[in-house]
mmCIF file with all atom_site columns, C-alpha atoms in Angstrom:
data_model
loop_
_atom_site.group_PDB
_atom_site.id
_atom_site.type_symbol
_atom_site.label_atom_id
_atom_site.label_alt_id
_atom_site.label_comp_id
_atom_site.label_asym_id
_atom_site.label_entity_id
_atom_site.label_seq_id
_atom_site.pdbx_PDB_ins_code
_atom_site.Cartn_x
_atom_site.Cartn_y
_atom_site.Cartn_z
_atom_site.occupancy
_atom_site.B_iso_or_equiv
_atom_site.pdbx_formal_charge
_atom_site.auth_seq_id
_atom_site.auth_comp_id
_atom_site.auth_asym_id
_atom_site.auth_atom_id
_atom_site.pdbx_PDB_model_num
ATOM 1   C CA . GLN A 1 1   ? 37.973 -45.520 -27.192 1.00 0.00 ? 1   GLN A CA 1
ATOM 2   C CA . VAL A 1 2   ? 34.705 -44.396 -28.749 1.00 0.00 ? 2   VAL A CA 1
ATOM 3   C CA . GLN A 1 3   ? 33.355 -41.100 -27.484 1.00 0.00 ? 3   GLN A CA 1
ATOM 4   C CA . LEU A 1 4   ? 29.934 -39.661 -28.226 1.00 0.00 ? 4   LEU A CA 1
ATOM 5   C CA . ARG A 1 5   ? 28.673 -36.124 -27.727 1.00 0.00 ? 5   ARG A CA 1
ATOM 6   C CA . GLU A 1 6   ? 25.018 -35.121 -28.072 1.00 0.00 ? 6   GLU A CA 1
ATOM 7   C CA . SER A 1 7   ? 23.628 -31.656 -28.763 1.00 0.00 ? 7   SER A CA 1
ATOM 8   C CA . GLY A 1 8   ? 20.375 -30.022 -29.786 1.00 0.00 ? 8   GLY A CA 1
ATOM 9   C CA . GLY A 1 9   ? 18.254 -30.548 -26.690 1.00 0.00 ? 9   GLY A CA 1
ATOM 10  C CA . ASP A 1 10  ? 15.915 -27.687 -25.851 1.00 0.00 ? 10  ASP A CA 1
ATOM 11  C CA . SER A 1 11  ? 12.532 -26.713 -24.449 1.00 0.00 ? 11  SER A CA 1
ATOM 12  C CA . VAL A 1 12  ? 9.680  -26.626 -26.969 1.00 0.00 ? 12  VAL A CA 1
ATOM 13  C CA . GLN A 1 13  ? 5.906  -26.564 -26.997 1.00 0.00 ? 13  GLN A CA 1
ATOM 14  C CA . ALA A 1 14  ? 3.811  -29.593 -27.870 1.00 0.00 ? 14  ALA A CA 1
ATOM 15  C CA . GLY A 1 15  ? 3.547  -30.057 -31.625 1.00 0.00 ? 15  GLY A CA 1
ATOM 16  C CA . GLY A 1 16  ? 6.961  -28.546 -32.217 1.00 0.00 ? 16  GLY A CA 1
ATOM 17  C CA . SER A 1 17  ? 10.121 -30.071 -33.668 1.00 0.00 ? 17  SER A CA 1
ATOM 18  C CA . LEU A 1 18  ? 13.734 -30.551 -32.615 1.00 0.00 ? 18  LEU A CA 1
ATOM 19  C CA . LYS A 1 19  ? 16.753 -32.153 -34.244 1.00 0.00 ? 19  LYS A CA 1
ATOM 20  C CA . LEU A 1 20  ? 19.334 -33.850 -32.058 1.00 0.00 ? 20  LEU A CA 1
ATOM 21  C CA . THR A 1 21  ? 22.888 -34.408 -33.234 1.00 0.00 ? 21  THR A CA 1
ATOM 22  C CA . CYS A 1 22  ? 25.499 -36.838 -31.941 1.00 0.00 ? 22  CYS A CA 1
ATOM 23  C CA . ILE A 1 23  ? 29.147 -36.701 -32.949 1.00 0.00 ? 23  ILE A CA 1
ATOM 24  C CA . LEU A 1 24  ? 31.154 -39.920 -32.865 1.00 0.00 ? 24  LEU A CA 1
ATOM 25  C CA . SER A 1 25  ? 34.885 -39.572 -32.252 1.00 0.00 ? 25  SER A CA 1
ATOM 26  C CA . GLY A 1 26  ? 37.399 -41.320 -34.505 1.00 0.00 ? 26  GLY A CA 1
ATOM 27  C CA . GLU A 1 27  ? 37.213 -42.402 -38.147 1.00 0.00 ? 27  GLU A CA 1
ATOM 28  C CA . ASP A 1 28  ? 35.612 -45.828 -37.798 1.00 0.00 ? 28  ASP A CA 1
ATOM 29  C CA . TYR A 1 29  ? 32.077 -45.641 -39.226 1.00 0.00 ? 29  TYR A CA 1
ATOM 30  C CA . SER A 1 30  ? 31.341 -49.368 -39.048 1.00 0.00 ? 30  SER A CA 1
ATOM 31  C CA . PHE A 1 31  ? 29.306 -49.079 -35.856 1.00 0.00 ? 31  PHE A CA 1
ATOM 32  C CA . SER A 1 32  ? 25.562 -49.291 -35.641 1.00 0.00 ? 32  SER A CA 1
ATOM 33  C CA . MET A 1 33  ? 24.220 -46.363 -33.639 1.00 0.00 ? 33  MET A CA 1
ATOM 34  C CA . GLY A 1 34  ? 21.093 -45.576 -31.702 1.00 0.00 ? 34  GLY A CA 1
ATOM 35  C CA . TRP A 1 35  ? 19.144 -43.193 -29.513 1.00 0.00 ? 35  TRP A CA 1
ATOM 36  C CA . PHE A 1 36  ? 17.835 -43.872 -26.021 1.00 0.00 ? 36  PHE A CA 1
ATOM 37  C CA . ARG A 1 37  ? 15.828 -41.660 -23.706 1.00 0.00 ? 37  ARG A CA 1
ATOM 38  C CA . GLN A 1 38  ? 15.120 -41.663 -20.003 1.00 0.00 ? 38  GLN A CA 1
ATOM 39  C CA . ALA A 1 39  ? 12.404 -39.744 -18.209 1.00 0.00 ? 39  ALA A CA 1
ATOM 40  C CA . PRO A 1 40  ? 12.510 -39.138 -14.439 1.00 0.00 ? 40  PRO A CA 1
ATOM 41  C CA . GLY A 1 41  ? 11.509 -42.270 -12.557 1.00 0.00 ? 41  GLY A CA 1
ATOM 42  C CA . LYS A 1 42  ? 11.421 -44.407 -15.704 1.00 0.00 ? 42  LYS A CA 1
ATOM 43  C CA . GLU A 1 43  ? 13.742 -46.961 -17.296 1.00 0.00 ? 43  GLU A CA 1
ATOM 44  C CA . ARG A 1 44  ? 15.970 -46.004 -20.191 1.00 0.00 ? 44  ARG A CA 1
ATOM 45  C CA . GLU A 1 45  ? 14.061 -46.631 -23.429 1.00 0.00 ? 45  GLU A CA 1
ATOM 46  C CA . GLY A 1 46  ? 15.624 -47.439 -26.808 1.00 0.00 ? 46  GLY A CA 1
ATOM 47  C CA . ILE A 1 47  ? 13.769 -45.478 -29.460 1.00 0.00 ? 47  ILE A CA 1
ATOM 48  C CA . ALA A 1 48  ? 15.730 -45.671 -32.723 1.00 0.00 ? 48  ALA A CA 1
ATOM 49  C CA . ALA A 1 49  ? 18.742 -47.381 -34.260 1.00 0.00 ? 49  ALA A CA 1
ATOM 50  C CA . ILE A 1 50  ? 20.573 -47.342 -37.579 1.00 0.00 ? 50  ILE A CA 1
ATOM 51  C CA . SER A 1 51  ? 23.096 -49.686 -39.184 1.00 0.00 ? 51  SER A CA 1
ATOM 52  C CA . PRO A 1 52  ? 26.264 -48.588 -41.022 1.00 0.00 ? 52  PRO A CA 1
ATOM 53  C CA . THR A 1 53  ? 24.377 -49.129 -44.296 1.00 0.00 ? 53  THR A CA 1
ATOM 54  C CA . GLY A 1 54  ? 21.347 -47.048 -43.268 1.00 0.00 ? 54  GLY A CA 1
ATOM 55  C CA . GLU A 1 55  ? 18.933 -49.778 -42.194 1.00 0.00 ? 55  GLU A CA 1
ATOM 56  C CA . THR A 1 56  ? 16.715 -48.330 -39.460 1.00 0.00 ? 56  THR A CA 1
ATOM 57  C CA . TYR A 1 57  ? 14.556 -49.329 -36.522 1.00 0.00 ? 57  TYR A CA 1
ATOM 58  C CA . HIS A 1 58  ? 12.076 -47.087 -34.697 1.00 0.00 ? 58  HIS A CA 1
ATOM 59  C CA . ALA A 1 59  ? 10.197 -48.036 -31.537 1.00 0.00 ? 59  ALA A CA 1
ATOM 60  C CA . ASP A 1 60  ? 6.399  -47.943 -31.618 1.00 0.00 ? 60  ASP A CA 1
ATOM 61  C CA . SER A 1 61  ? 6.383  -44.962 -29.255 1.00 0.00 ? 61  SER A CA 1
ATOM 62  C CA . VAL A 1 62  ? 8.111  -42.722 -31.821 1.00 0.00 ? 62  VAL A CA 1
ATOM 63  C CA . ARG A 1 63  ? 7.474  -44.345 -35.215 1.00 0.00 ? 63  ARG A CA 1
ATOM 64  C CA . GLY A 1 64  ? 5.998  -41.855 -37.656 1.00 0.00 ? 64  GLY A CA 1
ATOM 65  C CA . ARG A 1 65  ? 7.149  -38.859 -35.572 1.00 0.00 ? 65  ARG A CA 1
ATOM 66  C CA . PHE A 1 66  ? 10.902 -39.372 -35.106 1.00 0.00 ? 66  PHE A CA 1
ATOM 67  C CA . THR A 1 67  ? 13.453 -40.208 -37.798 1.00 0.00 ? 67  THR A CA 1
ATOM 68  C CA . ILE A 1 68  ? 16.987 -41.456 -37.246 1.00 0.00 ? 68  ILE A CA 1
ATOM 69  C CA . SER A 1 69  ? 19.681 -40.770 -39.825 1.00 0.00 ? 69  SER A CA 1
ATOM 70  C CA . ARG A 1 70  ? 23.450 -40.630 -40.036 1.00 0.00 ? 70  ARG A CA 1
ATOM 71  C CA . ASP A 1 71  ? 26.220 -39.065 -42.063 1.00 0.00 ? 71  ASP A CA 1
ATOM 72  C CA . ASN A 1 72  ? 29.523 -40.813 -41.383 1.00 0.00 ? 72  ASN A CA 1
ATOM 73  C CA . ALA A 1 73  ? 30.473 -39.729 -37.849 1.00 0.00 ? 73  ALA A CA 1
ATOM 74  C CA . ARG A 1 74  ? 27.300 -37.728 -37.180 1.00 0.00 ? 74  ARG A CA 1
ATOM 75  C CA . LEU A 1 75  ? 24.047 -39.252 -35.958 1.00 0.00 ? 75  LEU A CA 1
ATOM 76  C CA . TYR A 1 76  ? 20.767 -37.353 -36.064 1.00 0.00 ? 76  TYR A CA 1
ATOM 77  C CA . LEU A 1 77  ? 17.308 -37.662 -34.568 1.00 0.00 ? 77  LEU A CA 1
ATOM 78  C CA . GLN A 1 78  ? 14.629 -35.522 -36.201 1.00 0.00 ? 78  GLN A CA 1
ATOM 79  C CA . MET A 1 79  ? 11.746 -35.216 -33.768 1.00 0.00 ? 79  MET A CA 1
ATOM 80  C CA . ASP A 1 80  ? 8.412  -33.881 -35.047 1.00 0.00 ? 80  ASP A CA 1
ATOM 81  C CA . SER A 1 81  ? 4.954  -33.610 -33.482 1.00 0.00 ? 81  SER A CA 1
ATOM 82  C CA . LEU A 1 82  ? 6.532  -33.602 -30.043 1.00 0.00 ? 82  LEU A CA 1
ATOM 83  C CA . LYS A 1 83  ? 4.367  -34.497 -27.047 1.00 0.00 ? 83  LYS A CA 1
ATOM 84  C CA . PRO A 1 84  ? 4.840  -33.731 -23.335 1.00 0.00 ? 84  PRO A CA 1
ATOM 85  C CA . GLU A 1 85  ? 5.523  -37.446 -22.786 1.00 0.00 ? 85  GLU A CA 1
ATOM 86  C CA . ASP A 1 86  ? 8.612  -37.106 -24.999 1.00 0.00 ? 86  ASP A CA 1
ATOM 87  C CA . THR A 1 87  ? 10.221 -35.072 -22.207 1.00 0.00 ? 87  THR A CA 1
ATOM 88  C CA . ALA A 1 88  ? 13.392 -36.949 -21.220 1.00 0.00 ? 88  ALA A CA 1
ATOM 89  C CA . PHE A 1 89  ? 17.160 -37.008 -21.313 1.00 0.00 ? 89  PHE A CA 1
ATOM 90  C CA . TYR A 1 90  ? 18.228 -38.287 -24.738 1.00 0.00 ? 90  TYR A CA 1
ATOM 91  C CA . TYR A 1 91  ? 21.386 -40.334 -25.233 1.00 0.00 ? 91  TYR A CA 1
ATOM 92  C CA . CYS A 1 92  ? 23.159 -41.570 -28.345 1.00 0.00 ? 92  CYS A CA 1
ATOM 93  C CA . ALA A 1 93  ? 24.973 -44.897 -28.363 1.00 0.00 ? 93  ALA A CA 1
ATOM 94  C CA . ALA A 1 94  ? 27.293 -47.003 -30.514 1.00 0.00 ? 94  ALA A CA 1
ATOM 95  C CA . GLY A 1 95  ? 27.002 -50.756 -30.999 1.00 0.00 ? 95  GLY A CA 1
ATOM 96  C CA . GLY A 1 96  ? 28.084 -53.699 -33.121 1.00 0.00 ? 96  GLY A CA 1
ATOM 97  C CA . THR A 1 97  ? 27.906 -53.628 -36.908 1.00 0.00 ? 97  THR A CA 1
ATOM 98  C CA . PHE A 1 98  ? 25.109 -56.197 -37.222 1.00 0.00 ? 98  PHE A CA 1
ATOM 99  C CA . MET A 1 99  ? 23.118 -55.132 -34.177 1.00 0.00 ? 99  MET A CA 1
ATOM 100 C CA . LEU A 1 100 ? 20.035 -54.108 -36.214 1.00 0.00 ? 100 LEU A CA 1
ATOM 101 C CA . THR A 1 101 ? 19.308 -57.731 -37.122 1.00 0.00 ? 101 THR A CA 1
ATOM 102 C CA . THR A 1 102 ? 19.118 -58.674 -33.449 1.00 0.00 ? 102 THR A CA 1
ATOM 103 C CA . ILE A 1 103 ? 16.998 -55.662 -32.566 1.00 0.00 ? 103 ILE A CA 1
ATOM 104 C CA . ARG A 1 104 ? 14.514 -56.346 -35.363 1.00 0.00 ? 104 ARG A CA 1
ATOM 105 C CA . GLN A 1 105 ? 14.193 -60.017 -34.421 1.00 0.00 ? 105 GLN A CA 1
ATOM 106 C CA . ARG A 1 106 ? 13.657 -59.112 -30.778 1.00 0.00 ? 106 ARG A CA 1
ATOM 107 C CA . GLY A 1 107 ? 11.469 -56.095 -31.527 1.00 0.00 ? 107 GLY A CA 1
ATOM 108 C CA . LYS A 1 108 ? 13.196 -54.044 -28.858 1.00 0.00 ? 108 LYS A CA 1
ATOM 109 C CA . MET A 1 109 ? 16.455 -52.218 -28.174 1.00 0.00 ? 109 MET A CA 1
ATOM 110 C CA . LYS A 1 110 ? 18.455 -53.000 -25.076 1.00 0.00 ? 110 LYS A CA 1
ATOM 111 C CA . VAL A 1 111 ? 21.180 -50.936 -23.437 1.00 0.00 ? 111 VAL A CA 1
ATOM 112 C CA . ASP A 1 112 ? 23.407 -54.053 -23.475 1.00 0.00 ? 112 ASP A CA 1
ATOM 113 C CA . ASP A 1 113 ? 23.307 -54.037 -27.307 1.00 0.00 ? 113 ASP A CA 1
ATOM 114 C CA . PHE A 1 114 ? 25.586 -50.971 -27.206 1.00 0.00 ? 114 PHE A CA 1
ATOM 115 C CA . PHE A 1 115 ? 29.131 -50.559 -25.900 1.00 0.00 ? 115 PHE A CA 1
ATOM 116 C CA . ALA A 1 116 ? 29.316 -46.784 -25.635 1.00 0.00 ? 116 ALA A CA 1
ATOM 117 C CA . MET A 1 117 ? 26.862 -44.058 -24.721 1.00 0.00 ? 117 MET A CA 1
ATOM 118 C CA . GLY A 1 118 ? 27.085 -40.275 -24.517 1.00 0.00 ? 118 GLY A CA 1
ATOM 119 C CA . GLN A 1 119 ? 26.298 -37.976 -21.600 1.00 0.00 ? 119 GLN A CA 1
ATOM 120 C CA . GLY A 1 120 ? 22.897 -36.992 -22.954 1.00 0.00 ? 120 GLY A CA 1
ATOM 121 C CA . THR A 1 121 ? 20.945 -33.865 -23.776 1.00 0.00 ? 121 THR A CA 1
ATOM 122 C CA . GLN A 1 122 ? 17.684 -32.677 -22.196 1.00 0.00 ? 122 GLN A CA 1
ATOM 123 C CA . VAL A 1 123 ? 14.473 -32.370 -24.205 1.00 0.00 ? 123 VAL A CA 1
ATOM 124 C CA . THR A 1 124 ? 11.503 -30.719 -22.517 1.00 0.00 ? 124 THR A CA 1
ATOM 125 C CA . VAL A 1 125 ? 8.089  -30.510 -24.180 1.00 0.00 ? 125 VAL A CA 1
ATOM 126 C CA . SER A 1 126 ? 5.451  -28.310 -22.587 1.00 0.00 ? 126 SER A CA 1
ATOM 127 C CA . SER A 1 127 ? 1.719  -28.560 -23.181 1.00 0.00 ? 127 SER A CA 1
#
């Protein structure tokens, strides 16, 4: 059973940076992985995904400010130029090996693309 654990959430001022980390249990690195976020009263939003070979996808809302990367069992989200509207609970997720192709064709990430998700970490950006 795949388990995911996020860390790195914090409170920062607008314009600041944070780096989130997610640790994937086990030794199988063939999964695609991604980051979602959910703000109070809003739907969970897929913001970035990465294939086992390093192919990436970033949603329009974060492209140019956030960068997803991975190193075997660790997934990262570098968040720069943070805005108050980035305030949310951030979750990492694991999905199928070839999920990036589907996401790119659709132009959007869906929760159903992934089969495991972590408990999340809070990011708060103040103005």
